[in-house]
mmCIF file of C-alpha atoms in Angstrom:
data_model
loop_
_atom_site.group_PDB
_atom_site.id
_atom_site.type_symbol
_atom_site.label_atom_id
_atom_site.label_comp_id
_atom_site.label_asym_id
_atom_site.label_seq_id
_atom_site.Cartn_x
_atom_site.Cartn_y
_atom_site.Cartn_z
ATOM 1 C CA UNK X 1 -5.911 7.817 10.387
ATOM 2 C CA UNK X 2 -3.678 8.548 7.406
ATOM 3 C CA UNK X 3 -2.065 5.138 7.723
ATOM 4 C CA UNK X 4 -5.468 3.446 7.640
ATOM 5 C CA UNK X 5 -6.386 5.346 4.469
ATOM 6 C CA UNK X 6 -3.140 4.318 2.774
ATOM 7 C CA UNK X 7 -3.601 0.694 3.839
ATOM 8 C CA UNK X 8 -7.083 0.662 2.309
ATOM 9 C CA UNK X 9 -5.783 2.259 -0.886
ATOM 10 C CA UNK X 10 -3.048 -0.389 -1.031
ATOM 11 C CA UNK X 11 -5.680 -3.122 -0.712
ATOM 12 C CA UNK X 12 -7.589 -1.627 -3.646
ATOM 13 C CA UNK X 13 -4.454 -1.473 -5.803
ATOM 14 C CA UNK X 14 -3.576 -5.063 -4.917
ATOM 15 C CA UNK X 15 -7.105 -6.255 -5.674
ATOM 16 C CA UNK X 16 -6.624 -4.788 -9.162
ATOM 17 C CA UNK X 17 -3.595 -7.009 -9.668
ATOM 18 C CA UNK X 18 -0.729 -4.763 -8.581
ATOM 19 C CA UNK X 19 2.034 -6.215 -6.462
ATOM 20 C CA UNK X 20 2.714 -4.985 -2.956
ATOM 21 C CA UNK X 21 5.767 -3.107 -4.274
ATOM 22 C CA UNK X 22 3.777 -1.408 -7.049
ATOM 23 C CA UNK X 23 1.029 -0.422 -4.614
ATOM 24 C CA UNK X 24 3.578 1.084 -2.226
ATOM 25 C CA UNK X 25 5.185 3.079 -5.039
ATOM 26 C CA UNK X 26 1.791 4.467 -6.093
ATOM 27 C CA UNK X 27 1.198 5.553 -2.493
ATOM 28 C CA UNK X 28 4.619 7.187 -2.302
ATOM 29 C CA UNK X 29 5.908 4.955 0.476
ATOM 30 C CA UNK X 30 8.509 2.218 0.728
ATOM 31 C CA UNK X 31 7.360 -1.383 0.456
ATOM 32 C CA UNK X 32 8.929 -2.084 3.867
ATOM 33 C CA UNK X 33 6.816 0.704 5.390
ATOM 34 C CA UNK X 34 3.669 -0.903 3.998
ATOM 35 C CA UNK X 35 4.715 -4.265 5.439
ATOM 36 C CA UNK X 36 5.441 -2.708 8.848
ATOM 37 C CA UNK X 37 2.059 -0.942 8.954
ATOM 38 C CA UNK X 38 0.255 -4.188 8.308
#
């Protein structure tokens, strides 16, 4: 459940123009973790 929440938050950040790396940093996770979750 927590992963789903973070994935949705990442989508919101990216829709606002942030890169995948910037979104991951805002969520406090590594970019590679975000990629793996997707």
